[in-house]
Amino acid sequence: MTDQPEKLDLKSMDLAAEKQAELLRLFPEIRTEGGKIDFDRLKLALGETVDVGRERYGLNWPGKSDCFKTIQAPSLGTLRPAPKESVNFDTTENLIIEGDNLEVLKLLQKSYLSKIKLIYIDPPYNTGKDFIYPDNFGENLRTYLEYTGQLDSEGREFGTNTETDGRFHSKWLSMLYPRLYLARNLLKPSGIILVSIDAIEVSNLRLLMNEVFGEENFVELITVVRSKNGMGSKEGFSTNSDFVLCYKTPTDKPDEDYFFGLPQSLDYVSKFDREDKHGKYKMDGIFRKKGQGQRRIDSPGCYYPVFYDTNGVVYLDDAEGRKSVTPKLPDGSDGRWVWSPEYAKPRIHRLYASQGGTVYVKDYWTSDLREKPKSVFDKNQYTTEVGTEEIKAIFGDKAFDTVKPVHLLSDLISNCCEPDGIVMDFFAGSGTTAHAVFDQNLKDGASRKFILVQLPEPTETADYPTIADLTKERVRRVIKKLNEDGAKSLDLNATADQDRGFRVFKLDQSNFMGWDAGASTDAEALGKQLDLSIDHVRQGRSDDDLFYELLLKSGFPLTTPVEKLSLAGKAVYSIGGGVFLICLERELTTEAIKAMADMRPSRVVCLDDGFRGNDQLKSNAVLTFKAKGVAKFQTV
């Protein structure tokens, strides 16, 4: 016998359903994603010691480590041009890319590194019914090709991420994490990313974006009123809003703009309700408030006394009858002003002090002022009802259930993207982002460009078999209407020459077949592999297919201006005014090599097949290019 109580083995207990429900009610923290009991967490809740490994703050979920494998896996794909599905293919700088966005983001890493000003995405909201997953959660080129019927299926199932799945949240996070990670690389310094989301995943998404972009780069959680009547009913409330998370990328240029504001509204103008000899103005604070680097130690140059007289006139120097005031925090410690003395000196007329010692800045009105948007977007133009009417006006029926309204995206673009910046959306859906770029460019005469990426998900409609087809058609119709409307009106904003087109590219396997290390080692298989060293270009691929793959892998954007030359009777692609030459001829000649060398490019790429095993011709090419100062000559 022993006086010690018997230790409870929770895992061996056959708990009845009602007992499990009661435990989950008493200890909600022990619930797993699948609604089961995490017995280790229950032990912790009951005070037992459990080895939980190294503890750290952060977001974690099953499958997170696999995300890094997905990110690091090399891309085996390419983007093939589709001029017939495009509008103004040869001149436009806008892109619509059809394919899995994970693979596309990998392919764009080199060419678009730090080039995108604004990324806006509206990813699946994880409602349990509208997201496609392969069962291995690794959406790469192979799963994309299987999904689109370009490869034979190997038994993978694609379906929805149901709420009853034990990895409901984990699957969604594993889908989004690598995409956000790769997207971060494309943002320029002072870039902005905006992600639409609803209440189900907003907390997880914020933690995820804190990890990818840094908590210190969080800007705002914007609330968007999506319906004046309510979009859905939950216990105790009628839901009528969702959210947009905003993060920035750091820059070492203090004068670089992150945000640009919106055109002035009548309500904004009415706030300039005072006037002096310098014009109309409104009063703003000059004291650095809490949470904004408010301490003197954060910016010692912004801590100094200012002086004011009985009329509230502010001075930087003391004199008889003037009172002094320094920036102090509520706890009595030293704070700081927004302005340094050097900045304040030529603007001293803009400062005013109350007799209580509070200093204000006069914010003067000008016609070119921009209004800072508030964090609650509640205009009627932002509602789902408006978005639905917009898509119906384009297609004549309700092509999508929930469509983001153009005005919402147009205002976000106006505030977050400079006039010549690039806007990217890799969950393009119906193409609202492209529509909004055109719309905002028309309003302000700007030249923003867009890059859309959309998976060709089936629509079960004959006119538009996939969502990507619908995306392209919407943008075509928007362009047509803009051009028709422009022809009927005066071009006051000089918009006639704006870029109203798009180039279509489609994700596919690389044009060049590589050595398959996993292939069979029997004689027949090895023979086929050796044949690849002679002719490794896939059947049915055009020279343009090969060219754009080489362009992308060489670090040039897909919209780089290209000139097609004829040198010694051979076709040559010239990039950057002859800095980079690509020749895809299958029968190269000494004359063609000499003609290319005479242009003195920095780099030349030719097909290895062009030498047809003539080692002497290839050696001569190396010497000829070297003699003319060509820094790099390659064959593929």
XYZ file of C-alpha atoms in Angstrom, residues 79-540:
462
model
C 6.283 31.915 -68.622
C 5.216 31.505 -72.233
C 3.920 34.570 -74.110
C 0.367 34.559 -75.497
C 0.200 37.576 -77.838
C -3.185 36.581 -79.302
C -4.833 36.855 -75.879
C -3.132 40.187 -75.161
C -3.878 43.814 -75.966
C -0.994 45.832 -77.493
C 1.473 43.065 -76.614
C 4.506 44.732 -78.207
C 4.153 48.099 -76.435
C 2.315 47.641 -73.141
C 4.072 47.348 -69.762
C 1.104 45.702 -68.005
C 1.083 41.955 -67.343
C -1.555 39.285 -66.767
C 0.059 35.958 -65.882
C -1.972 32.766 -65.871
C -0.735 30.135 -63.438
C -0.120 29.162 -59.828
C 1.048 32.301 -58.045
C 3.649 30.480 -55.933
C 5.564 29.304 -58.977
C 5.091 32.649 -60.722
C 6.449 34.554 -57.714
C 9.546 32.350 -57.816
C 10.048 33.057 -61.519
C 9.765 36.823 -60.956
C 12.296 36.977 -58.105
C 15.315 37.977 -60.182
C 13.659 40.263 -62.725
C 11.375 42.147 -60.337
C 13.473 42.202 -57.168
C 12.719 45.450 -55.272
C 10.728 46.911 -58.170
C 7.107 46.780 -56.953
C 5.717 49.783 -55.084
C 2.341 48.325 -54.056
C 1.105 44.766 -53.633
C -2.601 44.297 -53.018
C -4.043 40.809 -52.591
C -7.439 39.450 -51.694
C -6.566 35.832 -50.821
C -9.140 33.135 -50.010
C -10.750 33.976 -46.684
C -10.638 30.361 -45.429
C -14.391 30.081 -45.084
C -14.264 26.318 -45.423
C -15.694 26.165 -48.927
C -13.769 28.198 -51.459
C -10.093 27.293 -51.516
C -8.343 24.667 -53.594
C -5.618 22.613 -51.954
C -3.519 19.726 -53.206
C -3.403 17.059 -50.547
C 0.347 17.484 -49.987
C 0.020 21.276 -49.389
C 3.003 21.913 -51.683
C 1.497 23.827 -54.592
C 4.334 23.871 -57.091
C 4.612 23.570 -60.845
C 3.774 19.865 -60.872
C 0.568 20.230 -58.870
C -0.375 23.189 -61.058
C 0.191 21.172 -64.231
C -1.831 18.298 -62.802
C -4.609 20.659 -61.833
C -4.798 22.147 -65.324
C -4.644 18.742 -67.008
C -1.156 19.205 -68.464
C 0.168 16.132 -66.633
C -1.389 12.824 -65.735
C -2.749 12.804 -62.207
C -1.024 10.674 -59.611
C -3.944 10.508 -57.243
C -3.717 13.931 -55.634
C -7.058 15.325 -54.605
C -7.982 18.972 -54.878
C -10.829 20.294 -52.821
C -11.988 22.724 -50.214
C -10.386 23.336 -46.838
C -13.291 22.261 -44.647
C -13.793 23.566 -41.130
C -13.939 19.982 -39.855
C -10.400 19.350 -41.059
C -7.943 19.032 -38.169
C -5.559 21.387 -40.013
C -8.090 24.022 -41.045
C -5.992 27.033 -40.005
C -2.631 25.337 -40.619
C -3.402 24.593 -44.263
C -4.363 28.204 -44.877
C -1.213 29.508 -43.179
C 0.964 27.035 -45.083
C -0.590 28.246 -48.319
C -0.095 31.944 -47.617
C 3.277 32.017 -45.829
C 5.590 31.154 -48.762
C 3.683 33.512 -51.056
C 4.044 36.457 -48.681
C 7.697 35.570 -48.097
C 8.467 35.649 -51.828
C 6.315 38.742 -52.372
C 8.339 40.670 -49.795
C 11.416 40.367 -52.014
C 9.611 42.091 -54.879
C 8.647 45.187 -52.889
C 10.899 48.196 -53.295
C 12.181 50.153 -50.286
C 9.201 52.254 -49.137
C 6.943 49.596 -50.664
C 3.483 48.821 -49.312
C 1.553 45.558 -49.076
C -2.190 45.461 -48.458
C -4.007 42.199 -47.703
C -7.789 41.907 -47.496
C -9.103 39.484 -44.876
C -12.160 38.777 -42.747
C -12.511 38.118 -39.015
C -11.816 34.366 -39.264
C -8.096 34.690 -40.008
C -7.311 38.357 -39.291
C -5.484 37.571 -36.040
C -3.430 34.768 -37.615
C -2.688 36.899 -40.659
C -1.404 39.777 -38.533
C 0.941 37.457 -36.641
C 2.062 35.935 -39.932
C 2.769 39.331 -41.475
C 4.564 40.453 -38.307
C 6.932 37.549 -38.874
C 7.414 38.086 -42.619
C 7.528 41.905 -42.725
C 8.425 42.767 -39.119
C 6.057 43.985 -36.422
C 7.772 47.381 -36.559
C 6.595 47.745 -40.167
C 2.916 47.357 -39.349
C 1.051 50.449 -40.522
C -2.672 49.975 -40.003
C -5.587 47.569 -39.753
C -8.148 49.179 -42.044
C -11.811 48.372 -41.496
C -13.858 48.346 -44.701
C -17.651 48.639 -44.399
C -18.651 46.178 -47.114
C -22.410 46.520 -46.818
C -24.818 49.032 -45.346
C -27.326 46.242 -44.676
C -25.065 43.456 -43.426
C -23.439 40.687 -45.459
C -24.075 37.811 -43.079
C -25.525 37.055 -39.679
C -23.506 35.843 -36.728
C -24.581 35.268 -33.170
C -25.477 38.652 -31.734
C -24.318 40.700 -34.747
C -24.950 41.282 -38.410
C -21.556 41.272 -40.144
C -21.014 44.139 -42.559
C -17.246 44.676 -42.643
C -13.918 43.074 -43.280
C -10.331 44.298 -43.030
C -7.220 45.297 -44.951
C -3.858 44.811 -43.230
C -1.191 47.320 -44.267
C 2.584 46.836 -43.877
C 5.548 48.734 -45.299
C 9.130 47.887 -46.222
C 11.901 49.992 -44.628
C 13.942 52.527 -46.573
C 17.181 54.349 -45.757
C 15.979 57.476 -47.580
C 14.166 59.684 -45.043
C 12.558 61.833 -47.749
C 11.107 58.886 -49.687
C 7.317 58.790 -49.710
C 5.386 55.799 -48.461
C 1.931 57.326 -48.834
C 0.471 60.028 -51.060
C -2.988 60.718 -49.647
C -6.307 61.117 -51.446
C -7.809 64.053 -53.326
C -9.458 66.543 -50.976
C -13.088 65.959 -50.038
C -15.490 68.791 -49.237
C -15.467 67.712 -45.600
C -11.658 67.925 -45.527
C -11.626 71.422 -47.061
C -14.206 72.629 -44.512
C -11.741 71.916 -41.686
C -9.604 74.882 -42.821
C -11.907 77.228 -40.938
C -9.406 79.899 -39.849
C -7.602 82.530 -41.839
C -4.724 84.978 -41.524
C -2.672 86.969 -44.002
C -1.054 83.740 -45.251
C -4.385 82.098 -46.099
C -6.885 79.576 -44.701
C -5.606 77.079 -42.165
C -6.527 74.505 -39.552
C -4.787 73.784 -36.255
C -2.701 70.644 -35.723
C -0.491 69.570 -32.867
C 3.287 69.880 -33.059
C 3.927 67.757 -29.992
C 5.087 64.201 -30.689
C 2.448 61.998 -29.138
C 2.803 58.720 -27.306
C 3.802 55.736 -29.375
C 5.550 57.775 -32.073
C 9.082 58.012 -30.728
C 7.935 60.575 -28.172
C 10.919 60.581 -25.831
C 13.681 63.166 -25.910
C 16.191 60.327 -26.227
C 14.575 59.241 -29.517
C 15.382 62.549 -31.188
C 17.351 64.909 -28.924
C 17.467 67.586 -31.625
C 13.706 67.999 -31.363
C 13.798 68.890 -27.649
C 14.176 72.659 -27.169
C 12.236 75.558 -25.635
C 9.964 77.793 -27.686
C 8.635 81.174 -26.540
C 5.292 82.892 -27.028
C 3.737 86.264 -26.257
C 0.297 87.251 -25.054
C -1.033 87.129 -28.623
C 0.067 83.512 -29.073
C 2.877 84.417 -31.485
C 5.700 81.864 -31.225
C 9.431 82.636 -31.296
C 12.607 80.586 -31.085
C 14.422 83.246 -28.997
C 13.529 84.674 -25.588
C 12.589 88.293 -24.881
C 10.866 90.295 -22.166
C 7.231 89.357 -21.686
C 7.506 86.022 -23.447
C 6.780 82.703 -21.799
C 8.709 79.534 -22.537
C 7.440 76.004 -23.036
C 9.225 72.696 -23.608
C 7.717 69.370 -24.749
C 6.859 67.353 -21.654
C 5.150 63.998 -21.378
C 2.263 63.462 -18.911
C 4.643 61.787 -16.458
C 6.854 64.907 -16.444
C 9.681 63.395 -18.473
C 11.141 65.080 -21.529
C 9.257 64.579 -24.785
C 9.962 66.054 -28.212
C 8.511 68.326 -30.896
C 7.675 67.122 -34.401
C 9.934 69.832 -35.887
C 13.631 70.412 -35.345
C 14.793 74.056 -34.762
C 16.290 74.155 -38.266
C 13.013 73.060 -39.815
C 10.951 75.364 -37.598
C 12.950 78.566 -38.221
C 11.626 79.410 -41.725
C 8.158 78.179 -40.742
C 7.848 79.964 -37.403
C 4.833 81.927 -38.679
C 2.942 78.640 -38.815
C 3.171 78.109 -35.045
C 0.650 79.364 -32.506
C 0.521 78.975 -28.705
C -2.467 79.103 -26.403
C -2.074 80.968 -23.134
C -2.067 77.605 -21.416
C 1.226 76.796 -23.150
C -0.020 74.381 -25.797
C 1.748 74.869 -29.136
C -0.062 74.251 -32.412
C 0.963 74.335 -36.049
C -1.098 76.170 -38.647
C -1.750 73.758 -41.494
C -2.430 76.029 -44.498
C -4.719 75.018 -47.310
C -3.509 74.742 -50.901
C -5.269 73.287 -53.920
C -2.762 70.437 -54.233
C -3.067 69.197 -50.644
C -3.803 65.509 -50.234
C -6.089 64.115 -47.565
C -4.858 61.334 -45.283
C -7.510 58.577 -45.325
C -8.949 57.357 -42.039
C -8.635 53.767 -40.934
C -12.366 53.113 -41.369
C -13.412 53.039 -45.028
C -17.162 53.583 -44.954
C -18.125 55.207 -48.261
C -21.045 53.747 -50.182
C -18.642 53.228 -53.112
C -16.697 50.693 -51.026
C -19.591 48.259 -50.577
C -19.991 44.799 -52.070
C -23.249 45.905 -53.636
C -21.365 48.456 -55.742
C -18.759 45.876 -56.764
C -21.527 43.501 -57.852
C -23.186 46.208 -59.945
C -19.846 47.046 -61.567
C -19.235 43.464 -62.680
C -22.838 43.177 -63.909
C -22.385 46.349 -65.960
C -19.381 44.756 -67.668
C -20.698 41.227 -68.282
C -24.443 41.666 -68.078
C -24.779 39.156 -65.263
C -23.360 38.438 -61.832
C -20.065 36.780 -62.752
C -18.722 36.761 -59.153
C -20.457 36.554 -55.783
C -18.259 39.020 -53.893
C -16.305 41.484 -55.978
C -14.134 44.252 -54.578
C -15.443 47.625 -55.825
C -13.187 49.645 -58.117
C -13.410 52.757 -55.942
C -11.946 50.927 -52.928
C -8.923 49.726 -54.906
C -8.599 53.068 -56.697
C -8.347 54.957 -53.392
C -5.845 52.463 -51.970
C -3.731 52.810 -55.117
C -3.981 56.621 -54.998
C -2.728 56.672 -51.403
C -0.091 53.945 -51.637
C 1.443 54.084 -55.138
C 3.355 56.882 -56.834
C 2.242 58.009 -60.327
C 4.749 55.793 -62.168
C 4.825 52.819 -59.778
C 3.967 49.159 -60.320
C 0.923 47.586 -58.641
C 0.863 43.803 -58.211
C -2.022 41.466 -57.383
C -1.272 37.726 -57.346
C -4.808 36.698 -56.355
C -6.298 38.670 -59.233
C -9.797 37.181 -59.285
C -12.067 39.211 -61.541
C -9.319 41.751 -62.302
C -10.565 44.642 -60.154
C -6.979 45.742 -59.456
C -6.237 46.273 -63.169
C -9.555 48.095 -63.555
C -8.654 50.336 -60.606
C -5.185 51.122 -62.004
C -6.749 52.267 -65.282
C -9.390 54.213 -63.348
C -6.891 56.024 -61.125
C -4.535 56.766 -64.014
C -7.458 58.350 -65.834
C -8.275 60.512 -62.798
C -4.787 61.871 -62.172
C -3.082 61.467 -65.550
C -0.536 59.017 -64.097
C 1.252 56.036 -65.673
C 1.051 53.256 -63.079
C 1.529 49.692 -64.322
C 0.051 46.428 -63.062
C 1.039 42.772 -62.767
C -1.843 40.341 -62.204
C -1.488 36.617 -61.482
C -4.477 34.269 -61.541
C -4.833 30.493 -61.339
C -7.068 29.125 -64.136
C -9.711 27.771 -61.760
C -12.717 26.223 -63.550
C -15.892 28.319 -63.704
C -18.190 25.686 -65.281
C -19.297 28.244 -67.872
C -18.782 27.879 -71.620
C -17.931 31.534 -72.311
C -15.180 31.728 -69.696
C -13.958 28.219 -68.811
C -11.585 29.538 -66.137
C -11.387 32.522 -63.808
C -8.215 33.584 -65.636
C -10.249 33.785 -68.866
C -12.777 35.995 -67.111
C -9.981 38.180 -65.683
C -8.549 38.839 -69.125
C -11.943 39.505 -70.685
C -12.893 42.022 -68.013
C -9.672 43.974 -68.574
C -10.227 43.871 -72.352
C -13.724 45.308 -71.941
C -12.531 48.000 -69.542
C -9.872 49.056 -72.058
C -12.405 49.138 -74.878
C -14.818 51.313 -72.891
C -12.069 53.710 -71.784
C -10.952 54.134 -75.386
C -14.533 54.655 -76.590
C -15.284 57.191 -73.854
C -12.019 58.988 -74.553
C -12.895 59.375 -78.210
C -16.131 61.152 -77.259
C -14.661 63.723 -74.839
C -11.958 66.357 -74.565
C -8.663 64.963 -73.295
C -8.084 67.545 -70.542
C -5.715 65.314 -68.533
C -3.682 64.206 -71.593
C -4.682 60.567 -71.094
C -4.897 59.563 -74.754
C -1.374 58.162 -74.702
C -1.802 56.181 -71.482
C -0.823 52.517 -71.547
C -4.087 50.647 -72.067
C -3.022 47.143 -72.809
C -1.609 44.000 -71.221
C 0.715 41.151 -72.113
C -0.487 37.647 -71.305
C 1.999 35.000 -70.166
C 1.155 31.448 -69.149
C 2.988 29.259 -66.669
C 4.343 26.011 -68.094
C 7.275 23.645 -67.825
C 10.657 25.057 -68.782
C 11.395 25.147 -72.500
C 14.672 23.356 -71.762
C 14.591 19.755 -70.586
C 17.153 19.043 -67.900
C 18.851 15.884 -66.743
C 16.472 13.797 -64.635
C 18.514 12.431 -61.746
C 15.599 10.273 -60.663
C 15.150 8.528 -64.018
C 15.741 4.828 -64.519
C 19.338 3.730 -65.081
C 18.552 1.099 -67.734
C 20.134 1.468 -71.155
C 17.049 2.830 -72.912
C 16.384 5.493 -70.252
C 20.028 6.555 -70.145
C 20.022 6.832 -73.916
C 17.074 9.215 -73.784
C 18.812 11.269 -71.118
C 21.970 11.530 -73.234
C 19.886 12.709 -76.186
C 18.962 15.732 -74.076
C 22.541 16.946 -74.290
C 22.078 17.181 -78.066
C 18.527 18.524 -78.367
C 17.131 19.639 -75.020
C 14.475 22.085 -76.256
C 10.915 20.800 -75.791
C 8.904 20.048 -78.880
C 6.457 22.719 -79.927
